[in-house]
Coordinates of C-alpha atoms in Angstrom, one line a residue:
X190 CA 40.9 57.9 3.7
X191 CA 37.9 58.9 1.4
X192 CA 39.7 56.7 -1.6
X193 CA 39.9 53.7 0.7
X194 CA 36.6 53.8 1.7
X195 CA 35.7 53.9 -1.7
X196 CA 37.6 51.4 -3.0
X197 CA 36.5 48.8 -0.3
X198 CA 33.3 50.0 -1.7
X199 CA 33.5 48.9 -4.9
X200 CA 35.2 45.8 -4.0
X201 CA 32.4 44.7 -1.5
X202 CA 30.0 46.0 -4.7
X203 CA 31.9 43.5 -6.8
X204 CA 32.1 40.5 -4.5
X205 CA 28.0 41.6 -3.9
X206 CA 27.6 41.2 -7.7
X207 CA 30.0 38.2 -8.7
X208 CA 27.9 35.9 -5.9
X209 CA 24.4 37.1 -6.9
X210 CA 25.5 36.2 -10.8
X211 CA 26.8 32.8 -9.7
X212 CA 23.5 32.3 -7.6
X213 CA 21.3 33.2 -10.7
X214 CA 23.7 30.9 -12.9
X215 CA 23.2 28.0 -10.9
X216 CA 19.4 28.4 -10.3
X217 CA 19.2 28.7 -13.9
X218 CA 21.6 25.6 -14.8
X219 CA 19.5 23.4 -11.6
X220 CA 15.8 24.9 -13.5
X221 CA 17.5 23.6 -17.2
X222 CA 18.7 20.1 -15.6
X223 CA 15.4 19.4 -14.0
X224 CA 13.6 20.4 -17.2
X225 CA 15.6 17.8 -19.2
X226 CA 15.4 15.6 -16.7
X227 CA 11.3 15.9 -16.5
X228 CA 11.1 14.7 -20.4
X229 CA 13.7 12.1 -19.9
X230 CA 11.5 10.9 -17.0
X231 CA 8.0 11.4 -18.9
X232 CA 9.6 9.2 -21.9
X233 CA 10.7 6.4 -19.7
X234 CA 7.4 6.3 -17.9
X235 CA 5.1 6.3 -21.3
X236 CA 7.8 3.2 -22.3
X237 CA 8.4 1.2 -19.2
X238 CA 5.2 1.0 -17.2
X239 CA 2.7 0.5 -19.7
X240 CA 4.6 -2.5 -20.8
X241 CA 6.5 -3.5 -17.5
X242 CA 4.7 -7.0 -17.7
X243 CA 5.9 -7.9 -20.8
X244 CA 9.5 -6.2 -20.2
X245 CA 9.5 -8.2 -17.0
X246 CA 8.8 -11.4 -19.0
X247 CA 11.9 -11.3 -20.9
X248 CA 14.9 -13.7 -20.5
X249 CA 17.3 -12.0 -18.2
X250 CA 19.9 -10.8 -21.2
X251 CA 16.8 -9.1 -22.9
X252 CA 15.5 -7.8 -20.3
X253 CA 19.1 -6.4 -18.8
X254 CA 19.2 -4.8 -22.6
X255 CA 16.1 -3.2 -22.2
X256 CA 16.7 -1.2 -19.0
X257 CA 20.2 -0.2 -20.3
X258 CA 18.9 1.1 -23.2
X259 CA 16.0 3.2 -20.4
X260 CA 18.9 4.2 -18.4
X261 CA 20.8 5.6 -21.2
X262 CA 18.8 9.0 -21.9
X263 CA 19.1 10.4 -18.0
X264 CA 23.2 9.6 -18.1
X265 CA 22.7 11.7 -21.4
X266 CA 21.0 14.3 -19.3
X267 CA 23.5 13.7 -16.6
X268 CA 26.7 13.5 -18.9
X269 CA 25.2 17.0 -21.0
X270 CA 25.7 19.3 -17.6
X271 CA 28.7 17.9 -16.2
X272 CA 30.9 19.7 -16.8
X273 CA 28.7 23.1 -16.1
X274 CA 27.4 21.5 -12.5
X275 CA 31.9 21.1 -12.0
X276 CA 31.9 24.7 -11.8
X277 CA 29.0 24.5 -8.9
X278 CA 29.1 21.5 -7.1
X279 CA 32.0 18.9 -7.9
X280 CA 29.5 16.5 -6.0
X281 CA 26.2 17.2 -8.0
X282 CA 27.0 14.7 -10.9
X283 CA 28.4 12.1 -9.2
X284 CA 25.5 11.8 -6.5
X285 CA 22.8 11.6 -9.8
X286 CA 24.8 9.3 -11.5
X287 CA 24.7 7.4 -7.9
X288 CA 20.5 7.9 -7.4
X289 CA 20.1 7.2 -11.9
X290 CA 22.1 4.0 -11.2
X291 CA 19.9 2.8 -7.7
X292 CA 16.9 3.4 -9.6
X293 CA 17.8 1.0 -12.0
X294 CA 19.5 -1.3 -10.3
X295 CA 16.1 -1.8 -8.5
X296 CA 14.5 -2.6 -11.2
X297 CA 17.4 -5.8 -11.8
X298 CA 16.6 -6.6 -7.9
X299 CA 12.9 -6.9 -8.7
X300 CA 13.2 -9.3 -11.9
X301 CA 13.0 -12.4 -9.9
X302 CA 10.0 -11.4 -8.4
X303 CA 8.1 -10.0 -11.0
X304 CA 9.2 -12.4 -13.6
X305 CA 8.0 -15.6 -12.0
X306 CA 5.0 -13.6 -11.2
X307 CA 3.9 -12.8 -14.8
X308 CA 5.7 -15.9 -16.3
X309 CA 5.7 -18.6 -13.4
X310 CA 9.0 -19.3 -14.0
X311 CA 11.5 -19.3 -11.0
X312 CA 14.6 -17.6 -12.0
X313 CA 17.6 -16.2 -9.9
X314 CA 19.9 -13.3 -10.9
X315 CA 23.1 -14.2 -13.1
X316 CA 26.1 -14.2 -10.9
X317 CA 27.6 -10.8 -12.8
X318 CA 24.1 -9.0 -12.0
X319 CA 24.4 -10.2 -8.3
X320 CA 27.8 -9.3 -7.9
X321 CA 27.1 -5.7 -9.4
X322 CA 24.1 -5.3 -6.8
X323 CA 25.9 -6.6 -3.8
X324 CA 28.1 -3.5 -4.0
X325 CA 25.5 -1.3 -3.0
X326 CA 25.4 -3.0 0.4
X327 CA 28.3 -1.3 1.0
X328 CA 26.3 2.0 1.2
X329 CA 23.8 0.4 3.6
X330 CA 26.1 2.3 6.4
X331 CA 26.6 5.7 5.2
X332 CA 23.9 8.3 6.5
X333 CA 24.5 10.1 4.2
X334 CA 23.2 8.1 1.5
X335 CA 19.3 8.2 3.4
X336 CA 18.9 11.4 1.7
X337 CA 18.1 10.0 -1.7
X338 CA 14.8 8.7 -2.6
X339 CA 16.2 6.2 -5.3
X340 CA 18.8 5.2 -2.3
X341 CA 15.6 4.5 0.0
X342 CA 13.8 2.9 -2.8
X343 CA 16.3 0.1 -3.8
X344 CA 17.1 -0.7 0.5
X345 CA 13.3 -1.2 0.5
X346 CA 13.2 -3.5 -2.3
X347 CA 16.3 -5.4 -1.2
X348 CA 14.8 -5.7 2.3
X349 CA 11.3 -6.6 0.8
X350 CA 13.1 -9.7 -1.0
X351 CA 15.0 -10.7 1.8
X352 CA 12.1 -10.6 3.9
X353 CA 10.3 -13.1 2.0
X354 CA 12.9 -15.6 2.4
X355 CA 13.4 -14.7 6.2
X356 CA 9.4 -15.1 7.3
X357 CA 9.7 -18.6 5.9
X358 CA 11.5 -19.7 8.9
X359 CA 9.6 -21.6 11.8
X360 CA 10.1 -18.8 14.4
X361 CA 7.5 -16.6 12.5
X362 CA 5.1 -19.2 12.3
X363 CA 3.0 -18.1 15.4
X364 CA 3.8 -14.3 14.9
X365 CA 1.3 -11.8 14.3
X366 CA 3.2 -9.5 12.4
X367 CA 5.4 -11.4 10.2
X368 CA 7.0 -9.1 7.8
X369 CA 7.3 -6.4 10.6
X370 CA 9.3 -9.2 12.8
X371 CA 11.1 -10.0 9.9
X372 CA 12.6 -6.4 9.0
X373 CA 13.4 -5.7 12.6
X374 CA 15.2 -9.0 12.3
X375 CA 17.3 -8.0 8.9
X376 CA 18.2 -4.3 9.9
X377 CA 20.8 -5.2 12.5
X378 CA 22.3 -7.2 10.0
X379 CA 22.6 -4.8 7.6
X380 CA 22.6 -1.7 9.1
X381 CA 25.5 -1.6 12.2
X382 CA 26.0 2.4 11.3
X383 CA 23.7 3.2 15.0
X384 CA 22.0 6.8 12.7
X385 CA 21.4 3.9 9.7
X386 CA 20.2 1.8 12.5
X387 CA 17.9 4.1 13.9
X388 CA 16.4 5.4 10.7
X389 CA 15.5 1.7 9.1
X390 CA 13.4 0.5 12.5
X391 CA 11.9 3.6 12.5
X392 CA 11.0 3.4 8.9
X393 CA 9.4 0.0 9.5
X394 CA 8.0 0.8 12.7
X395 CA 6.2 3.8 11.3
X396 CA 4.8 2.1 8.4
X397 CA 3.3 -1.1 10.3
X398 CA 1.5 1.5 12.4
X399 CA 0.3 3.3 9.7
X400 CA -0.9 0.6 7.5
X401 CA -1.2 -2.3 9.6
X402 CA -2.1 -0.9 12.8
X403 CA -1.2 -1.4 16.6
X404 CA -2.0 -4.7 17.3
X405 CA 1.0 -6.1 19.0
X406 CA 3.1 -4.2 18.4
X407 CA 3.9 -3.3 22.0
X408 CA 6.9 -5.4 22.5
X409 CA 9.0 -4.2 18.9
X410 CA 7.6 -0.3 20.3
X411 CA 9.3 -0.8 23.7
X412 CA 12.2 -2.3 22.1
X413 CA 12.6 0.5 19.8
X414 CA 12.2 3.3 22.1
X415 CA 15.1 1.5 24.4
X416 CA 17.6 1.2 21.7
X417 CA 16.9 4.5 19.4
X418 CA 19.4 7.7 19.8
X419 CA 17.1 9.8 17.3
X420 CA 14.5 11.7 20.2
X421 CA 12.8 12.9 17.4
X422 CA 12.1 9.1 16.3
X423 CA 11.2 7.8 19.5
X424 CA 8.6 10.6 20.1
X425 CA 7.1 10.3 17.4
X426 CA 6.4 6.2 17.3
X427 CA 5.7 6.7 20.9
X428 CA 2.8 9.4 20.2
X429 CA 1.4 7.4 17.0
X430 CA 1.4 4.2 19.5
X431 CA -0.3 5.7 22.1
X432 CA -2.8 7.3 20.1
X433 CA -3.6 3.7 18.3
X434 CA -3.5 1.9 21.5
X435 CA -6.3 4.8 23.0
X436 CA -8.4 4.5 19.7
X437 CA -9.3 0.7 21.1
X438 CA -10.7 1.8 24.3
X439 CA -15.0 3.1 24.3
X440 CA -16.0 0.5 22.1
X441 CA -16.3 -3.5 22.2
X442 CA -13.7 -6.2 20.6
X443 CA -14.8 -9.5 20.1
X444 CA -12.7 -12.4 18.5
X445 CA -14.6 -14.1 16.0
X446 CA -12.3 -16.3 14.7
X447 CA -9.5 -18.1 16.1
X448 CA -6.6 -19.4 13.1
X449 CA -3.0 -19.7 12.7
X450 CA -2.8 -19.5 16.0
X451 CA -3.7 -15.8 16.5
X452 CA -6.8 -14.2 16.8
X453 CA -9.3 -12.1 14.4
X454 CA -10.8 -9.5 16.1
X455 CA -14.2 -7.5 15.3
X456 CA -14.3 -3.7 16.8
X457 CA -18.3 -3.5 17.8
X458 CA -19.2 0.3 18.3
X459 CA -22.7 0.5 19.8
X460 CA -25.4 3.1 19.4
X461 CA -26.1 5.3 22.5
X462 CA -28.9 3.9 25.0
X463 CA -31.7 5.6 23.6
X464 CA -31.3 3.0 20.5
X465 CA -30.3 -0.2 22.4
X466 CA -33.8 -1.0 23.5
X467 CA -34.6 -1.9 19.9
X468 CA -33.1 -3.7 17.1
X469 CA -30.7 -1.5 15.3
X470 CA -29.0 -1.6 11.7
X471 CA -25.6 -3.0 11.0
X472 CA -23.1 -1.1 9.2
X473 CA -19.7 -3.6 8.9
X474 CA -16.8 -1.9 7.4
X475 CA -13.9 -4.0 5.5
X476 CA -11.0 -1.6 4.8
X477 CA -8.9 -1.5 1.5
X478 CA -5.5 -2.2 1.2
X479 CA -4.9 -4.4 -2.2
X480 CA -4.8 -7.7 0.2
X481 CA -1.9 -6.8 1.3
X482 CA -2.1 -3.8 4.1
X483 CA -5.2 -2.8 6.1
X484 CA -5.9 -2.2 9.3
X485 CA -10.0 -2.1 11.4
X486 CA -8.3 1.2 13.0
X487 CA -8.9 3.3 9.9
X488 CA -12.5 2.9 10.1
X489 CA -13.1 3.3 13.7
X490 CA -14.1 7.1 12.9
X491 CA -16.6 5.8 10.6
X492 CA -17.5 3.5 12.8
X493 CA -18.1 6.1 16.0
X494 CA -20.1 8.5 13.5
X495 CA -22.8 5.2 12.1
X496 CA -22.9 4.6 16.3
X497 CA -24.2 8.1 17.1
X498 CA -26.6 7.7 14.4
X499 CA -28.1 4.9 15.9
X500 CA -26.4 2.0 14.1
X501 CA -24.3 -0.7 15.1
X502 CA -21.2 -0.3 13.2
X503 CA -18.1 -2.7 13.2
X504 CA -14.5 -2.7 11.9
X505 CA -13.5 -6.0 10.2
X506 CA -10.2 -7.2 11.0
X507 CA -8.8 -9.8 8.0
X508 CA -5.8 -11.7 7.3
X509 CA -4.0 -9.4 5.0
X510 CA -0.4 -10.4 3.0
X511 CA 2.1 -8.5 4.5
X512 CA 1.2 -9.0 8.2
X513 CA 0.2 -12.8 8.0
X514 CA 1.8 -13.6 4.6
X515 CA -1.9 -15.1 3.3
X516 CA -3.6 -14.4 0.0
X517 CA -7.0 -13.0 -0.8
X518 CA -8.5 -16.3 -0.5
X519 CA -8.0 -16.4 3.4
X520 CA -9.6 -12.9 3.5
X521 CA -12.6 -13.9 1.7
X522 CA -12.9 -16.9 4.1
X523 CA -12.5 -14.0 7.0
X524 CA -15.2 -12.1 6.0
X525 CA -17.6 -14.0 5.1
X526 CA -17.0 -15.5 8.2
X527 CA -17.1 -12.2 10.2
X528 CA -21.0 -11.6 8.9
X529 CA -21.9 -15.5 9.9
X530 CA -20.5 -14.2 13.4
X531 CA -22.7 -11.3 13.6
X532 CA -25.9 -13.1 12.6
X533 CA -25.1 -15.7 14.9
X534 CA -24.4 -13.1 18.2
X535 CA -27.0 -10.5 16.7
X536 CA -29.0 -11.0 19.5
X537 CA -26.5 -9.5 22.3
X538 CA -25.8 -6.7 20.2
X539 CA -29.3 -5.8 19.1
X540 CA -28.2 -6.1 15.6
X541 CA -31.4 -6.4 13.0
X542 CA -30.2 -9.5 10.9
X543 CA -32.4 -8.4 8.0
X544 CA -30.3 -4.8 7.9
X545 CA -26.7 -6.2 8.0
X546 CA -25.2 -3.5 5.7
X547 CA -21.6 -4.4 4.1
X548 CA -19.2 -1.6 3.1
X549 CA -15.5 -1.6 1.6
X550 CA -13.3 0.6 -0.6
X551 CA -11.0 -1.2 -2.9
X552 CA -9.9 -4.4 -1.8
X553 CA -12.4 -3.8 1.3
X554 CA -15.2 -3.7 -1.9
X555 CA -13.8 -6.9 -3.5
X556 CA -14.3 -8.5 0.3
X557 CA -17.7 -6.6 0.2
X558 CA -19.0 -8.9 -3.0
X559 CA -17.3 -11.9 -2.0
X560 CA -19.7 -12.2 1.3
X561 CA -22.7 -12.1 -1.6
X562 CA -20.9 -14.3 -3.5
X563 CA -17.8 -16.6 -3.3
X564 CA -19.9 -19.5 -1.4
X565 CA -17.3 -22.2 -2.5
X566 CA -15.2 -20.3 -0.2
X567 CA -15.3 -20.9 3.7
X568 CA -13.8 -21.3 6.7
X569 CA -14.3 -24.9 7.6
X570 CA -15.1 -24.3 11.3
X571 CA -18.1 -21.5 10.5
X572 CA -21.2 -22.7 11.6
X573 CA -22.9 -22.5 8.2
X574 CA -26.6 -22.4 9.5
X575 CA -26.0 -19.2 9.3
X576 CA -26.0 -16.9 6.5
X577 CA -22.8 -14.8 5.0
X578 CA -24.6 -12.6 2.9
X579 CA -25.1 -9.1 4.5
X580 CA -29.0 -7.1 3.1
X581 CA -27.4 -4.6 1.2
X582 CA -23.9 -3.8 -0.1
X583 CA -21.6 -0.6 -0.6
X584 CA -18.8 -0.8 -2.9
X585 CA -16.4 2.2 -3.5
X586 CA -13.6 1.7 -6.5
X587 CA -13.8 -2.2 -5.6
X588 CA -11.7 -5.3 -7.5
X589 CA -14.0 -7.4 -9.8
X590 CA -12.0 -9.0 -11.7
X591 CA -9.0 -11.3 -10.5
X592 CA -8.3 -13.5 -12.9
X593 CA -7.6 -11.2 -16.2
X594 CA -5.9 -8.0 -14.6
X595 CA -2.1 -8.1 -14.5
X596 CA -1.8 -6.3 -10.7
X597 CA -3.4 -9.7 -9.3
X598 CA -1.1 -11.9 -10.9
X599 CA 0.6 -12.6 -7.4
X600 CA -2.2 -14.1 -6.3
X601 CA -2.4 -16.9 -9.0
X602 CA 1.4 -17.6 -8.8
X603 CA 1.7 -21.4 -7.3
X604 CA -1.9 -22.2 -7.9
X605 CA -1.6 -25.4 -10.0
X606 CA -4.9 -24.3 -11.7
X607 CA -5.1 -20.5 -12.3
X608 CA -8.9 -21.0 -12.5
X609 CA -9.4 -21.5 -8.5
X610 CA -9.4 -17.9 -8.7
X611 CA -12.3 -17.0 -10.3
X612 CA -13.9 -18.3 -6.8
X613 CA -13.4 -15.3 -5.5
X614 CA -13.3 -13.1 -8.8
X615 CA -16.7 -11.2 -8.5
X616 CA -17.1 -10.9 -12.6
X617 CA -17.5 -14.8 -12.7
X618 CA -19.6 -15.5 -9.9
X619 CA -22.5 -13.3 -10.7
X620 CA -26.1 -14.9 -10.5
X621 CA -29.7 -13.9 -10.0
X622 CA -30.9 -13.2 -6.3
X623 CA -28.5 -10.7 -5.0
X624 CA -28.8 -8.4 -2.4
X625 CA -29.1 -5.0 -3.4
X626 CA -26.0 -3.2 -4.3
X627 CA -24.6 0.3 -4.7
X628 CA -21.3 0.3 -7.1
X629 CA -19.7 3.6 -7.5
X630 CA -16.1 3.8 -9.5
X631 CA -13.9 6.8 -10.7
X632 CA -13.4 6.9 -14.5
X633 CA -10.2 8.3 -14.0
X634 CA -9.1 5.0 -11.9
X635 CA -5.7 4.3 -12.4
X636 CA -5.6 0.9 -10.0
X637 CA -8.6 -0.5 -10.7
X638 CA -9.5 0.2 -14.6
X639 CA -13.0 2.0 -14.9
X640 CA -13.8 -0.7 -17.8
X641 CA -13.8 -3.7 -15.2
X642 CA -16.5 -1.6 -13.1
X643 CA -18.4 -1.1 -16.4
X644 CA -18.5 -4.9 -17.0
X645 CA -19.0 -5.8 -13.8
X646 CA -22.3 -3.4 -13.9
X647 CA -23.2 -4.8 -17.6
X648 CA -23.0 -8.2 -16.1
X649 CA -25.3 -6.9 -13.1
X650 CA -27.9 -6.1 -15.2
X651 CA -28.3 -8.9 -17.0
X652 CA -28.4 -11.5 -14.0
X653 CA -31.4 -9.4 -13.5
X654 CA -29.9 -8.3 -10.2
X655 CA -31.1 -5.3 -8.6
X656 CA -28.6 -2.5 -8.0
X657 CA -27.2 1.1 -8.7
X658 CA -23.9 2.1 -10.9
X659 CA -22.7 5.6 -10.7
X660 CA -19.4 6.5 -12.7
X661 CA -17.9 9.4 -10.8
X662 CA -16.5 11.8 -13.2
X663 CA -12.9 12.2 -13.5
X664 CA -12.1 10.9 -9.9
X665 CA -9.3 9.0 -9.1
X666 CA -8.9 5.3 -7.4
X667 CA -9.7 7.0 -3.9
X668 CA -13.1 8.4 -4.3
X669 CA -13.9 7.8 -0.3
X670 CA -10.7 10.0 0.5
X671 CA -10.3 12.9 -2.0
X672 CA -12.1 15.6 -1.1
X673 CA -13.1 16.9 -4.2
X674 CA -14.9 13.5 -4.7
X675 CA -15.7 12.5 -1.2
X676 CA -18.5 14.7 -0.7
X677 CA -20.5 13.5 -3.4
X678 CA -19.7 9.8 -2.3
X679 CA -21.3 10.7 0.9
X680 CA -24.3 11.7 -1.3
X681 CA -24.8 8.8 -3.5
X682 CA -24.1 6.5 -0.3
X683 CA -26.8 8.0 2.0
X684 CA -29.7 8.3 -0.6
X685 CA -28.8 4.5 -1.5
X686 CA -29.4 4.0 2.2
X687 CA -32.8 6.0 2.6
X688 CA -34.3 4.2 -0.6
X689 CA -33.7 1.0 1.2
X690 CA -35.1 2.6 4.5
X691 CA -32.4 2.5 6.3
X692 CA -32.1 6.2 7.3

């Protein structure tokens, strides 16, 4: 008895000791893999993306040659372990060679696109490239593929391009939320697997709320919340909806402009009664968003903290790319006419039109300048007795160049004369006579290069305009929202105010 319980013993001992070895094996072949895998991924980055506008101008058979040649060091990496993950996990090669060759392939999807961008040259994929992309479709259905990132990455791209050609048809001419109408559109016919299904409306659902905001969205909500299986999904677009759709209530909307058949809507929070007896200060936020995303929601905490203080604060809501497929040049017309509005209705808001303050971050900084200064650039039915310069302007990390910096080529493609867009490029519409202004930039910016801030502040001073540049050490592109730069954004922000007398 006592040399069978021994023996079990040992055995138990052994099986203990065989699995804890294996366990530290494969943690340690996993922590080797992912090493490799981080230099591989470091060297492709330090190649690709610094050059990625030139790469993208190639003819197709170059540029096919060049991302081969990129793809080639992670199936090293891939090819190196294989036969050491076998032992593991029979499926751990095959799923990376699966996510290495979507990550690529994505980059083939996007050549149309970014080649006519930097090139102006239409061009469609060869038919052997096509064909070799149209197999992925095939994986459109398997829920098991939603796992990967690179998976996730190349659906979005295909959708994004498929998109574009869908929201060109007349029945998204009067829609609000074009892009969103249009994925909600393509996913049934992609995606008939019902956990697929579920997963892609709630992916597009959950961005448009996020960056876009609520703004009727009511109808694709309910739908969603009909048809979904996932609970999870539904209560969670349910609860974001609601709490946008709250977020409108206690304060005023007012349309100020009426175009493309839908309305623009400004979100007017008042200061309490003890300040409405006088004239107050206007603080009138644009948000950021590179043109393309935005929504007045994200500044309606702003907005209720400059109200308590006494001010009249409102929310701008512009024409942005992705919800009403426009270009910047519709959002400048927007804003400038959103501070014509103001001055014209001051008087029922007890707004002081000599203290019409203008704030943005990013692109909500390029709309910012643009009030001051793209006067070529209008909405034809603005009364223009009125003026669309605000007093004083706040930029954080804004866009002042459009016409030399590679990220706004898409706004030049189709112009006949790329030179249009230097109306509403900040850098080449400086003068003398400019209301004051407060420019503050991260020299870490990775977006929006420090150097374009440093010539748009050179160029500043000698217009003889009166202003303040403050370089903010090391920060990032988002200044307003990083707290370890936010703080001192605040700073800068309010003592610009006080010197101006406006605290």
């Amino acid at each position: 008895m006592m040399t069978k319980l021994l023996l079990t013993t040992f055995l138990f001992f052994l099986v203990v000791t065989c699995v804890g070895q294996d366990t530290q094996y494969a943690d340690s072949l996993h922590k080797a893999y992912r090493a490799d895998m981080k230099l591989v991924s470091n060297s492709f980055s330090k190649a690709f993306y610094p050059e990625r506008q030139a790469i993208y101008a190639l003819h197709e058979r170059k540029f096919i040659n060049v991302i081969d040649s990129l793809k080639q060091p992670f199936m090293h990496v891939v090819n190196k372990y294989a036969k050491a993950f076998q032992r593991m996990d029979k499926k751990f090669v095959p799923n990376e060679q699966r996510d290495i060759a979507y990550f690529f392939d994505r980059l083939l999807l996007d050549y149309p696109y970014f080649h006519e961008n930097h090139t102006d040259n239409k061009v469609q994929l060869s038919k052997a490239i096509q064909t070799r992309l149209n197999r992925h479709i095939r994986d459109f259905n398997n829920p098991n593929r939603l796992a990967s990132k690179d998976f996730q990455g190349y659906v979005e791209a295909f959708l994004r391009h498929q998109s574009t050609n869908e929201v060109k048809k007349a029945r998204y001419r009067k829609s609000d939320n074009k892009r969103l109408d249009a994925y909600l559109t393509l996913i049934p016919k992609y995606f008939t697997n019902q956990l697929c299904n579920d997963y892609w409306q709630y992916h597009y659902l959950l961005a448009h709320l996020d960056n876009w905001g609520s703004k009727n969205t009511d109808r694709a909500v309910r739908s969603f919340l009909a048809t979904c299986k996932n609970a999870s999904y539904r209560k969670t677009i349910d609860s974001i909806y609601t709490e946008a759709a709250s977020s409108y209530k206690g304060h005023l909307i007012a349309a100020y402009k009426t175009v493309d058949s839908y309305t623009l809507d400004l979100h007017i929070f008042l200061p309490d009664t003890a300040y409405q007896k006088t004239e107050r200060p206007a603080m009138v936020y644009f948000s950021g968003g590179s043109w393309t995303e935005g929504t007045p929601e994200w500044d309606f905490y702003n907005c209720a903290t400059y109200a308590r203080r006494g001010w009249v604060a409102v929310a701008v809501e512009y024409r942005v790319a992705d919800r009403h497929e426009t270009t910047p040049f519709e959002a400048v017309k927007d804003a400038r006419s959103a501070i014509r509005w103001l001055r014209m209705n001051a008087a029922a808001y007890n707004i002081d039109t000599n203290r019409i303050v203008a704030s943005g971050n990013s692109a909500g900084g390029h709309l910012v300048l643009t009030t001051a200064l793209a006067t070529e650039v209008n909405e034809r039915t603005d009364n223009f007795t009125f003026s669309a310069t605000p007093n004083l302007l706040l930029v954080n990390a804004g866009v002042y160049d459009l016409y030399t910096q590679s990220s706004t080529d898409w706004i030049r493609k189709g112009l006949a004369d790329k030179n249009v867009v230097k109306q509403i490029s900040p850098q080449h519409l400086l003068r003398n006579g400019l209301p004051p202004m407060l420019i503050l930039h991260g020299t870490n910016d990775q977006s929006v290069a420090y150097a374009s801030a440093t010539a748009f502040a050179a160029a500043m001073k000698n217009s003889g305009n009166e202003f303040e540049f403050h370089p903010i050490e090391s920060a990032p592109h988002y200044i307003w929202y990083d707290r370890r730069f936010s703080g001192k954004v605040a700073t800068l922000r309010k003592d610009f105010l006080a010197k101006y007398g406006y605290e």
